[in-house]
Short mmCIF file of C-alpha atoms in Angstrom, two decimals:
data_model
loop_
_atom_site.label_atom_id
_atom_site.label_comp_id
_atom_site.label_asym_id
_atom_site.label_seq_id
_atom_site.Cartn_x
_atom_site.Cartn_y
_atom_site.Cartn_z
CA MET R 1 44.54 65.71 125.63
CA PRO R 2 48.30 65.73 125.34
CA THR R 3 50.24 67.77 127.86
CA ASP R 4 53.13 68.10 125.40
CA GLU R 5 53.09 71.56 123.82
CA ARG R 6 55.16 70.55 120.84
CA PRO R 7 53.23 71.05 117.61
CA ASN R 8 51.51 68.35 115.66
CA ILE R 9 52.64 68.19 112.03
CA ILE R 10 50.62 67.30 108.93
CA TRP R 11 52.61 67.31 105.72
CA VAL R 12 50.47 67.12 102.56
CA MET R 13 52.67 66.34 99.56
CA CYS R 14 50.97 66.28 96.16
CA ASP R 15 52.49 64.65 93.11
CA GLN R 16 53.19 66.76 90.02
CA MET R 17 51.40 70.02 90.90
CA ARG R 18 52.56 73.16 89.10
CA TRP R 19 53.91 75.97 91.25
CA ASP R 20 51.38 78.47 89.85
CA ALA R 21 48.28 76.25 89.93
CA ALA R 22 46.70 77.58 93.13
CA GLY R 23 44.98 80.76 94.18
CA PHE R 24 47.47 81.39 96.98
CA MET R 25 50.26 81.24 94.36
CA GLY R 26 48.57 83.92 92.29
CA SER R 27 46.64 81.86 89.75
CA PRO R 28 43.66 83.70 88.22
CA TYR R 29 42.28 80.36 87.03
CA VAL R 30 42.50 77.75 89.81
CA ARG R 31 39.95 77.67 92.63
CA THR R 32 41.56 76.67 95.95
CA PRO R 33 39.42 78.37 98.61
CA ASN R 34 40.49 76.19 101.54
CA LEU R 35 44.19 76.54 100.85
CA ASP R 36 43.77 80.27 100.21
CA ARG R 37 42.06 80.60 103.59
CA ILE R 38 44.91 79.08 105.57
CA ALA R 39 47.48 80.86 103.40
CA GLU R 40 46.12 84.22 104.57
CA ASN R 41 47.47 83.56 108.05
CA GLY R 42 50.34 81.25 107.10
CA VAL R 43 53.60 81.44 105.22
CA VAL R 44 53.56 81.23 101.43
CA PHE R 45 56.85 80.39 99.72
CA GLU R 46 56.74 82.16 96.38
CA ASN R 47 59.93 80.51 95.10
CA ALA R 48 60.14 76.94 96.37
CA TYR R 49 62.06 74.38 94.33
CA CYS R 50 62.36 70.61 94.45
CA ALA R 51 65.77 68.93 94.55
CA SER R 52 64.99 66.72 91.54
CA PRO R 53 62.08 66.97 89.09
CA VAL R 54 61.13 63.30 89.31
CA CYS R 55 59.06 61.61 92.01
CA SER R 56 61.22 59.29 94.12
CA PRO R 57 64.44 61.35 94.14
CA ALA R 58 62.47 64.51 94.95
CA ARG R 59 60.56 62.84 97.79
CA ALA R 60 63.74 61.36 99.21
CA SER R 61 65.31 64.83 99.28
CA TRP R 62 62.31 66.49 100.93
CA LEU R 63 62.24 63.81 103.64
CA THR R 64 66.00 63.57 104.31
CA GLY R 65 67.36 67.08 103.68
CA LEU R 66 69.88 65.53 101.26
CA TYR R 67 70.38 66.10 97.55
CA PRO R 68 70.15 62.97 95.34
CA HIS R 69 73.93 62.60 95.11
CA ALA R 70 73.92 62.03 98.89
CA HIS R 71 70.80 59.89 99.43
CA THR R 72 71.45 58.00 96.12
CA GLN R 73 67.80 57.46 95.13
CA LEU R 74 68.43 58.56 91.56
CA ARG R 75 65.33 57.32 89.74
CA ASN R 76 61.83 56.18 90.58
CA TYR R 77 61.30 53.12 92.74
CA GLY R 78 59.19 50.26 91.45
CA PRO R 79 58.81 46.72 92.80
CA ARG R 80 60.47 45.22 89.72
CA ARG R 81 63.51 47.45 90.23
CA GLY R 82 63.70 46.56 93.91
CA ARG R 83 67.08 47.37 95.40
CA THR R 84 68.93 47.85 92.13
CA TYR R 85 71.35 50.74 91.84
CA GLY R 86 69.79 54.16 92.30
CA SER R 87 66.26 52.80 92.68
CA HIS R 88 65.59 52.84 96.43
CA LEU R 89 66.31 54.87 99.54
CA PRO R 90 69.00 53.08 101.61
CA THR R 91 67.54 51.76 104.85
CA ASP R 92 70.18 53.51 106.96
CA THR R 93 69.38 56.96 105.52
CA VAL R 94 67.69 59.05 108.20
CA THR R 95 64.36 60.67 107.35
CA ILE R 96 62.14 63.12 109.17
CA GLY R 97 60.07 60.14 110.32
CA ASP R 98 63.10 58.69 112.11
CA HIS R 99 63.85 62.03 113.78
CA LEU R 100 60.28 62.60 114.96
CA LYS R 101 59.80 59.01 116.13
CA ASP R 102 62.91 59.41 118.28
CA ALA R 103 61.43 62.64 119.62
CA GLY R 104 58.32 60.81 120.83
CA TYR R 105 55.99 61.65 117.95
CA ARG R 106 53.34 59.21 116.73
CA CYS R 107 54.09 58.96 113.02
CA GLY R 108 51.72 57.98 110.23
CA LEU R 109 51.89 57.64 106.45
CA VAL R 110 48.93 57.56 104.08
CA GLY R 111 49.37 57.26 100.31
CA PRO R 112 52.34 56.34 98.12
CA TRP R 113 55.74 55.98 99.81
CA HIS R 114 57.56 55.35 96.52
CA LEU R 115 61.01 54.95 98.10
CA GLY R 116 61.42 51.18 98.36
CA ASP R 117 59.89 48.22 100.22
CA ASP R 118 56.64 50.14 100.17
CA HIS R 119 54.64 47.26 101.64
CA GLN R 120 56.29 47.46 105.06
CA PRO R 121 56.32 50.17 107.75
CA GLN R 122 59.71 51.88 108.03
CA HIS R 123 61.60 55.02 108.97
CA GLY R 124 59.65 55.68 112.17
CA PHE R 125 56.14 55.34 110.77
CA GLY R 126 53.85 53.10 112.81
CA PHE R 127 50.54 53.89 111.10
CA TRP R 128 51.19 52.68 107.54
CA ARG R 129 48.53 52.97 104.83
CA PRO R 130 50.33 53.11 101.49
CA TYR R 131 49.04 52.26 98.07
CA ARG R 132 50.72 51.74 94.71
CA TYR R 133 54.29 50.40 94.25
CA LEU R 134 53.65 47.48 96.64
CA GLY R 135 54.29 44.67 94.14
CA PRO R 136 52.19 41.64 93.20
CA ASP R 137 52.95 39.75 96.42
CA HIS R 138 51.38 42.38 98.67
CA PRO R 139 47.78 43.58 98.76
CA ASP R 140 47.14 47.18 97.77
CA PRO R 141 44.77 48.83 100.30
CA LEU R 142 43.31 51.22 97.74
CA TYR R 143 42.62 48.48 95.23
CA GLU R 144 41.17 46.29 97.99
CA HIS R 145 38.85 49.19 98.80
CA PHE R 146 37.62 49.28 95.22
CA GLU R 147 37.01 45.54 95.30
CA SER R 148 35.21 45.56 98.65
CA GLU R 149 32.96 48.41 97.50
CA GLY R 150 32.21 46.63 94.23
CA ILE R 151 33.36 49.57 92.10
CA ASP R 152 35.63 49.79 89.07
CA ASN R 153 39.29 50.65 89.52
CA ILE R 154 39.58 53.56 87.10
CA TYR R 155 43.33 53.84 87.72
CA THR R 156 44.03 50.46 86.11
CA ASN R 157 41.13 50.54 83.66
CA PRO R 158 40.24 54.16 82.84
CA GLU R 159 37.25 53.39 80.64
CA GLY R 160 35.96 56.46 78.83
CA SER R 161 39.09 58.51 79.40
CA THR R 162 40.55 61.03 76.95
CA GLN R 163 44.18 61.53 75.98
CA HIS R 164 45.33 63.90 73.26
CA GLY R 165 48.48 62.37 71.83
CA ASN R 166 50.72 61.59 74.78
CA THR R 167 49.43 64.40 77.02
CA LEU R 168 47.84 63.94 80.45
CA GLU R 169 45.02 61.39 80.37
CA PHE R 170 41.77 62.54 82.00
CA VAL R 171 38.32 61.27 82.91
CA THR R 172 35.40 62.22 85.16
CA THR R 173 34.16 60.10 88.06
CA SER R 174 30.87 60.77 89.83
CA ASP R 175 31.42 58.16 92.54
CA PRO R 176 33.60 59.58 95.36
CA ARG R 177 34.58 56.05 96.33
CA GLN R 178 36.58 55.84 93.09
CA GLN R 179 38.76 58.89 93.75
CA ARG R 180 42.18 58.22 95.29
CA THR R 181 42.67 61.59 97.02
CA THR R 182 39.30 61.15 98.74
CA TRP R 183 40.44 57.71 99.93
CA THR R 184 43.76 59.17 101.11
CA VAL R 185 42.03 61.80 103.22
CA ASP R 186 39.56 59.20 104.57
CA ARG R 187 42.50 57.17 105.88
CA SER R 188 44.17 60.33 107.21
CA LEU R 189 41.04 61.05 109.23
CA ASP R 190 41.25 57.50 110.60
CA PHE R 191 44.73 58.35 111.90
CA LEU R 192 43.48 61.56 113.52
CA ASP R 193 40.64 59.67 115.19
CA GLU R 194 42.94 57.16 116.92
CA PRO R 195 43.28 57.88 120.66
CA HIS R 196 46.67 59.34 121.50
CA ASP R 197 48.51 61.50 124.00
CA ASP R 198 51.72 62.15 122.05
CA PRO R 199 52.17 64.82 119.40
CA PHE R 200 51.72 63.39 115.93
CA PHE R 201 53.31 63.61 112.51
CA LEU R 202 51.14 62.60 109.56
CA PHE R 203 52.61 62.41 106.08
CA VAL R 204 49.71 62.66 103.62
CA SER R 205 51.05 61.55 100.25
CA VAL R 206 48.53 62.63 97.60
CA LYS R 207 49.11 60.99 94.21
CA ASP R 208 47.07 63.65 92.41
CA PRO R 209 47.27 65.68 90.19
CA HIS R 210 49.61 63.15 88.58
CA PRO R 211 47.73 61.39 85.78
CA LEU R 212 45.33 59.66 85.63
CA ILE R 213 43.42 62.94 86.05
CA ALA R 214 40.18 61.61 87.60
CA VAL R 215 37.87 64.54 88.34
CA PRO R 216 34.48 64.81 90.09
CA PRO R 217 32.07 66.52 87.66
CA GLU R 218 31.17 69.25 90.16
CA CYS R 219 34.80 70.43 90.19
CA LEU R 220 34.93 70.56 86.41
CA GLU R 221 31.94 72.90 86.36
CA HIS R 222 34.19 75.74 87.53
CA TYR R 223 36.35 75.60 84.39
CA THR R 224 35.44 76.66 80.86
CA ILE R 225 37.75 75.13 78.28
CA ASP R 226 37.95 78.23 76.10
CA ASP R 227 39.05 80.32 79.10
CA MET R 228 42.05 78.14 79.89
CA PRO R 229 45.56 79.46 79.15
CA VAL R 230 47.76 78.21 76.33
CA PRO R 231 51.46 78.28 77.28
CA GLU R 232 53.56 80.94 75.60
CA THR R 233 56.31 78.37 75.09
CA LEU R 234 54.10 75.55 73.75
CA ARG R 235 55.85 75.70 70.36
CA ASP R 236 59.39 76.25 71.69
CA SER R 237 61.85 75.76 68.80
CA PHE R 238 64.70 74.80 71.20
CA GLU R 239 67.08 76.91 69.17
CA GLY R 240 70.47 77.05 70.90
CA LYS R 241 69.36 74.51 73.51
CA PRO R 242 70.56 70.97 74.29
CA ALA R 243 69.61 68.34 71.72
CA TYR R 244 67.91 66.12 74.30
CA HIS R 245 65.20 68.75 74.76
CA GLN R 246 63.82 67.74 71.38
CA HIS R 247 63.56 64.03 72.12
CA GLY R 248 61.87 63.68 75.51
CA LYS R 249 59.25 61.01 76.10
CA PHE R 250 56.39 63.42 76.70
CA ARG R 251 56.99 65.94 73.93
CA ILE R 252 53.54 66.96 72.71
CA PRO R 253 52.86 65.88 69.10
CA ALA R 254 52.54 68.70 66.58
CA ASP R 255 48.96 67.72 65.72
CA VAL R 256 47.70 68.34 69.27
CA THR R 257 45.72 71.58 69.04
CA ASP R 258 45.70 74.56 71.37
CA ARG R 259 42.12 73.77 72.35
CA GLN R 260 43.06 70.21 73.29
CA ILE R 261 45.74 71.66 75.55
CA GLN R 262 43.06 73.89 77.07
CA GLU R 263 40.79 70.91 77.66
CA MET R 264 43.56 68.95 79.38
CA THR R 265 44.34 72.03 81.49
CA ALA R 266 40.72 72.42 82.57
CA TYR R 267 40.70 68.86 83.92
CA TYR R 268 44.07 69.35 85.61
CA PHE R 269 42.91 72.53 87.34
CA ALA R 270 39.62 70.88 88.33
CA LEU R 271 41.52 68.05 90.01
CA ILE R 272 43.46 70.60 92.05
CA THR R 273 40.14 72.06 93.17
CA HIS R 274 39.18 68.56 94.32
CA ILE R 275 42.46 68.26 96.24
CA ASP R 276 41.66 71.59 97.89
CA THR R 277 38.24 70.28 98.95
CA GLN R 278 39.83 67.23 100.53
CA VAL R 279 42.44 69.28 102.37
CA GLY R 280 39.52 71.31 103.66
CA ARG R 281 38.20 68.15 105.30
CA LEU R 282 41.51 67.78 107.16
CA ILE R 283 41.41 71.41 108.28
CA ASP R 284 37.83 71.06 109.50
CA ALA R 285 38.68 67.87 111.42
CA LEU R 286 41.56 69.60 113.20
CA ASP R 287 39.30 72.52 114.04
CA ARG R 288 36.60 70.24 115.49
CA LYS R 289 39.19 68.49 117.65
CA GLY R 290 40.65 71.76 118.93
CA GLN R 291 44.01 70.92 117.35
CA LEU R 292 44.20 73.42 114.53
CA ASP R 293 46.09 76.16 116.38
CA ASN R 294 48.98 73.94 117.39
CA THR R 295 49.25 71.89 114.22
CA ILE R 296 51.79 72.75 111.53
CA LEU R 297 50.12 72.07 108.19
CA ILE R 298 52.34 71.98 105.12
CA PHE R 299 50.90 71.86 101.62
CA MET R 300 53.25 71.43 98.66
CA SER R 301 54.20 69.21 95.74
CA ASP R 302 57.11 66.84 95.24
CA HIS R 303 57.92 68.50 91.87
CA GLY R 304 56.12 70.45 89.18
CA GLU R 305 54.27 69.81 85.92
CA LEU R 306 55.11 71.30 82.53
CA LEU R 307 51.47 71.27 81.32
CA GLY R 308 52.47 72.31 77.82
CA ASP R 309 55.39 74.57 78.69
CA HIS R 310 58.20 74.09 76.16
CA GLY R 311 56.04 71.62 74.28
CA TYR R 312 55.91 69.00 77.05
CA THR R 313 53.72 67.54 79.75
CA GLU R 314 55.01 65.72 82.85
CA LYS R 315 58.42 66.67 84.33
CA CYS R 316 62.12 65.59 84.25
CA PHE R 317 63.40 68.84 82.74
CA LEU R 318 64.92 71.63 84.80
CA TYR R 319 62.61 74.30 83.44
CA GLU R 320 60.77 76.37 86.06
CA ALA R 321 57.41 74.63 85.61
CA SER R 322 59.05 71.25 86.26
CA VAL R 323 61.35 72.11 89.16
CA ARG R 324 59.39 74.82 90.98
CA VAL R 325 56.57 73.89 93.39
CA PRO R 326 53.72 75.49 95.33
CA MET R 327 54.24 75.64 99.09
CA LEU R 328 52.52 77.02 102.14
CA VAL R 329 52.97 76.40 105.86
CA SER R 330 50.26 77.13 108.43
CA TRP R 331 50.74 77.16 112.21
CA PRO R 332 48.08 79.46 113.66
CA ALA R 333 49.61 79.52 117.15
CA ARG R 334 53.01 80.74 115.99
CA LEU R 335 53.06 81.95 112.38
CA SER R 336 51.44 85.05 110.95
CA GLY R 337 50.53 85.74 107.36
CA THR R 338 53.59 86.47 105.24
CA ARG R 339 55.02 85.73 101.83
CA ILE R 340 58.63 84.61 101.45
CA SER R 341 60.33 85.51 98.18
CA THR R 342 63.77 84.08 99.05
CA PRO R 343 64.24 80.80 97.13
CA PHE R 344 63.54 77.77 99.31
CA GLY R 345 65.28 74.51 98.45
CA GLY R 346 64.00 70.96 98.24
CA VAL R 347 66.27 70.00 101.16
CA ASP R 348 65.27 72.79 103.57
CA LEU R 349 61.86 71.71 104.87
CA MET R 350 62.99 68.68 106.85
CA PRO R 351 65.50 70.55 109.07
CA THR R 352 63.00 73.38 109.57
CA LEU R 353 60.33 71.00 110.84
CA VAL R 354 62.79 69.07 113.00
CA GLU R 355 63.80 72.31 114.73
CA TRP R 356 60.17 73.27 115.32
CA ALA R 357 59.64 69.83 116.88
CA GLY R 358 62.32 70.65 119.46
CA ARG R 359 65.08 68.49 118.04
CA PRO R 360 68.60 69.58 117.05
CA VAL R 361 68.98 70.29 113.37
CA PRO R 362 70.87 67.34 111.83
CA GLY R 363 74.48 68.17 111.10
CA ARG R 364 75.63 66.43 107.94
CA ILE R 365 72.84 67.26 105.53
CA ASP R 366 72.51 69.60 102.57
CA GLY R 367 69.50 71.53 103.82
CA ARG R 368 69.23 74.39 106.29
CA SER R 369 66.56 75.31 108.82
CA VAL R 370 64.69 78.59 108.39
CA ALA R 371 62.57 77.94 111.48
CA GLN R 372 63.57 81.08 113.39
CA ASP R 373 63.29 83.31 110.34
CA LEU R 374 59.69 82.23 109.82
CA LEU R 375 58.78 82.61 113.49
CA GLU R 376 60.16 86.14 113.43
CA THR R 377 58.47 86.97 110.09
CA ARG R 378 61.66 87.79 108.23
CA GLU R 379 63.14 86.73 104.92
CA PRO R 380 65.81 84.04 105.25
CA SER R 381 69.22 84.95 103.88
CA ALA R 382 69.51 84.23 100.18
CA GLU R 383 71.62 81.23 99.26
CA PRO R 384 72.07 79.34 95.97
CA LEU R 385 69.94 76.26 95.57
CA PHE R 386 70.40 73.19 93.44
CA ALA R 387 68.62 70.31 91.73
CA GLU R 388 69.92 67.09 90.20
CA ILE R 389 68.48 64.46 87.87
CA ALA R 390 69.47 61.42 85.86
CA THR R 391 69.23 61.41 82.09
CA GLN R 392 65.91 60.66 80.46
CA ASP R 393 67.37 57.40 79.18
CA VAL R 394 67.57 56.28 82.82
CA ILE R 395 64.26 57.78 83.94
CA TYR R 396 62.12 56.58 81.05
CA ARG R 397 64.03 54.04 78.95
CA GLY R 398 65.57 51.67 81.48
CA GLU R 399 69.22 52.52 80.78
CA GLU R 400 71.56 51.02 83.39
CA ASP R 401 74.85 52.79 82.57
CA ARG R 402 75.72 54.32 85.96
CA ASP R 403 77.24 57.45 84.46
CA LEU R 404 73.79 58.31 83.10
CA PHE R 405 72.26 58.22 86.59
CA ALA R 406 73.98 61.55 87.28
CA GLY R 407 73.34 63.55 84.15
CA HIS R 408 72.24 67.09 85.01
CA VAL R 409 72.72 69.64 87.81
CA MET R 410 70.91 72.95 88.16
CA MET R 411 72.06 75.93 90.20
CA LEU R 412 69.86 78.93 90.90
CA ASP R 413 71.58 82.05 92.24
CA ASP R 414 69.58 85.27 92.30
CA ASN R 415 68.17 85.61 88.76
CA TRP R 416 70.70 83.30 87.13
CA LYS R 417 69.84 79.69 86.43
CA TYR R 418 72.61 77.43 85.19
CA VAL R 419 72.10 73.81 84.09
CA TRP R 420 75.24 71.70 83.76
CA ASN R 421 74.43 68.94 81.29
CA ARG R 422 77.02 66.21 81.49
CA PHE R 423 76.40 64.87 77.97
CA ASP R 424 75.00 67.87 76.14
CA THR R 425 75.12 71.66 75.73
CA ASP R 426 74.88 73.57 79.01
CA GLU R 427 72.12 76.07 79.73
CA LEU R 428 72.15 79.53 81.30
CA TYR R 429 69.06 81.70 81.68
CA ASP R 430 68.61 85.18 83.07
CA LEU R 431 65.21 84.83 84.71
CA SER R 432 64.92 88.59 85.22
CA THR R 433 64.79 89.24 81.47
CA ASP R 434 63.80 85.79 80.21
CA PRO R 435 61.40 84.19 82.72
CA SER R 436 60.14 81.82 80.00
CA GLU R 437 63.66 80.37 79.54
CA LEU R 438 63.72 80.75 75.78
CA LYS R 439 67.23 82.17 75.24
CA ASN R 440 70.14 79.97 76.30
CA LEU R 441 73.09 82.22 77.15
CA ALA R 442 75.56 79.50 78.12
CA PRO R 443 77.33 79.28 74.74
CA LEU R 444 78.05 83.02 74.68
CA ALA R 445 81.61 84.07 75.47
CA ASP R 446 80.31 87.01 77.51
CA HIS R 447 79.09 84.57 80.16
CA ALA R 448 82.06 82.19 80.28
CA SER R 449 83.30 83.49 83.63
CA LEU R 450 79.84 83.19 85.20
CA VAL R 451 79.51 79.62 83.94
CA ALA R 452 82.93 78.76 85.37
CA GLU R 453 82.00 80.30 88.72
CA MET R 454 78.71 78.40 88.91
CA ARG R 455 80.45 75.15 88.01
CA GLY R 456 82.79 75.74 90.91
CA ARG R 457 79.87 76.30 93.27
CA ILE R 458 78.25 73.08 92.10
CA GLY R 459 81.49 71.21 92.75
CA GLU R 460 81.57 72.61 96.30
CA MET R 461 77.93 71.68 96.86
CA VAL R 462 78.23 68.04 95.89
CA SER R 463 81.42 67.72 97.93
CA HIS R 464 79.69 68.90 101.11
CA THR R 465 77.96 65.57 101.68
CA GLY R 466 80.23 63.55 99.39
CA PRO R 467 79.81 63.80 95.63
CA GLY R 468 78.90 60.16 95.08
CA PRO R 469 77.75 59.70 91.47
CA TYR R 470 78.23 63.41 90.82
CA ALA R 471 81.99 63.29 91.32
CA TRP R 472 82.31 64.41 87.69
CA CYS R 473 81.25 67.87 88.90
CA THR R 474 84.43 68.11 90.96
CA GLU R 475 86.66 66.81 88.19
CA CYS R 476 85.53 69.18 85.45
CA THR R 477 85.71 72.55 87.24
#
């Protein structure tokens, strides 16, 4: 047994999970008994936000404590993009893995890295079990597993799947060997079983509930299609909103019915129940090993999922369902059950964990540590938070104009959400009276001074760590 009393850390990061799609986040629909159990004695962040509602930039921000303008991963990594502009995390950018490795932690990664050169261990991680985004010249451990077991790879050939229009594609799988979250947790348990004396940090990167939605039938049994919600904003007219909102890649076709949305939602929720079951296996393993009390367990998502809100699936908009995420932190030895309503930014988790690991909080980052606030069961002070994203032409259509890599900035301050759209109409929503974000107030003269003030705050924010591609925010204030 280790003599070091520093906590172990397990960080479970899902991909594309809605903020409200869990029991501990208040959902009356989604069954997450294991997560709800640890949430009772942990910290639930009721208002956590990512720093960019797209996978690679969001993940880079969570891991570095930097907004995208500072870490410069501005769109998703893929092997064909390689090290092209905005498509990878620079090798000299410091992540939480680097900090914890230097602190003597044994660091492991399981699941997608999605930040560049995914085939090779990096940034302090010694145990390296990624899948996806490895490129044709490098074997994919998950796909090799399918081949060695003699089972079909449903993620490359989803035979029998259903997709209504361009909404989330879904299928059932009765063979647990086919399910990628099950495989991810299997490999995570391998890491926990390795002999060690040092404290450990395990980054469990869960690709689900990102499509393909591959669901064990027993999870689907909990969900009746006709009982599933239909979003209030499914038929958003976008009146008074930016033009690009009407032309996104994943806008739901008009002929997709409400019941088809309900069916898709049932599968999506069922997959979250499966994720919960697999996280339960991790919790049980820690308990058996006597490590649960002194292990910090984080459960969250890189970004959200629209799931029909505003007529879209997927992400890449700055609406609440896309940019807001579920989050809980459990540390039985030190944290007691509490709910934090203060907004928590997509750059704040890394410095918080680094402080808990006994290391100095890094200086030149965008995030802040709330470690002491949580230990003392108090609300952190309220501060504005931000998110940034490239235009959809960059994200989805391969555009290479560098100006388009820095297209939108969001600022959230109290109940006011402002979105500065570089090439389109700005947005301003009062979330206290318009939580569904249907009425854009930005064009109204009554709010001109507030818009000017928030633009100034955005300019200050990007200047803190160097504006990089968002220098236009300092030139237009």
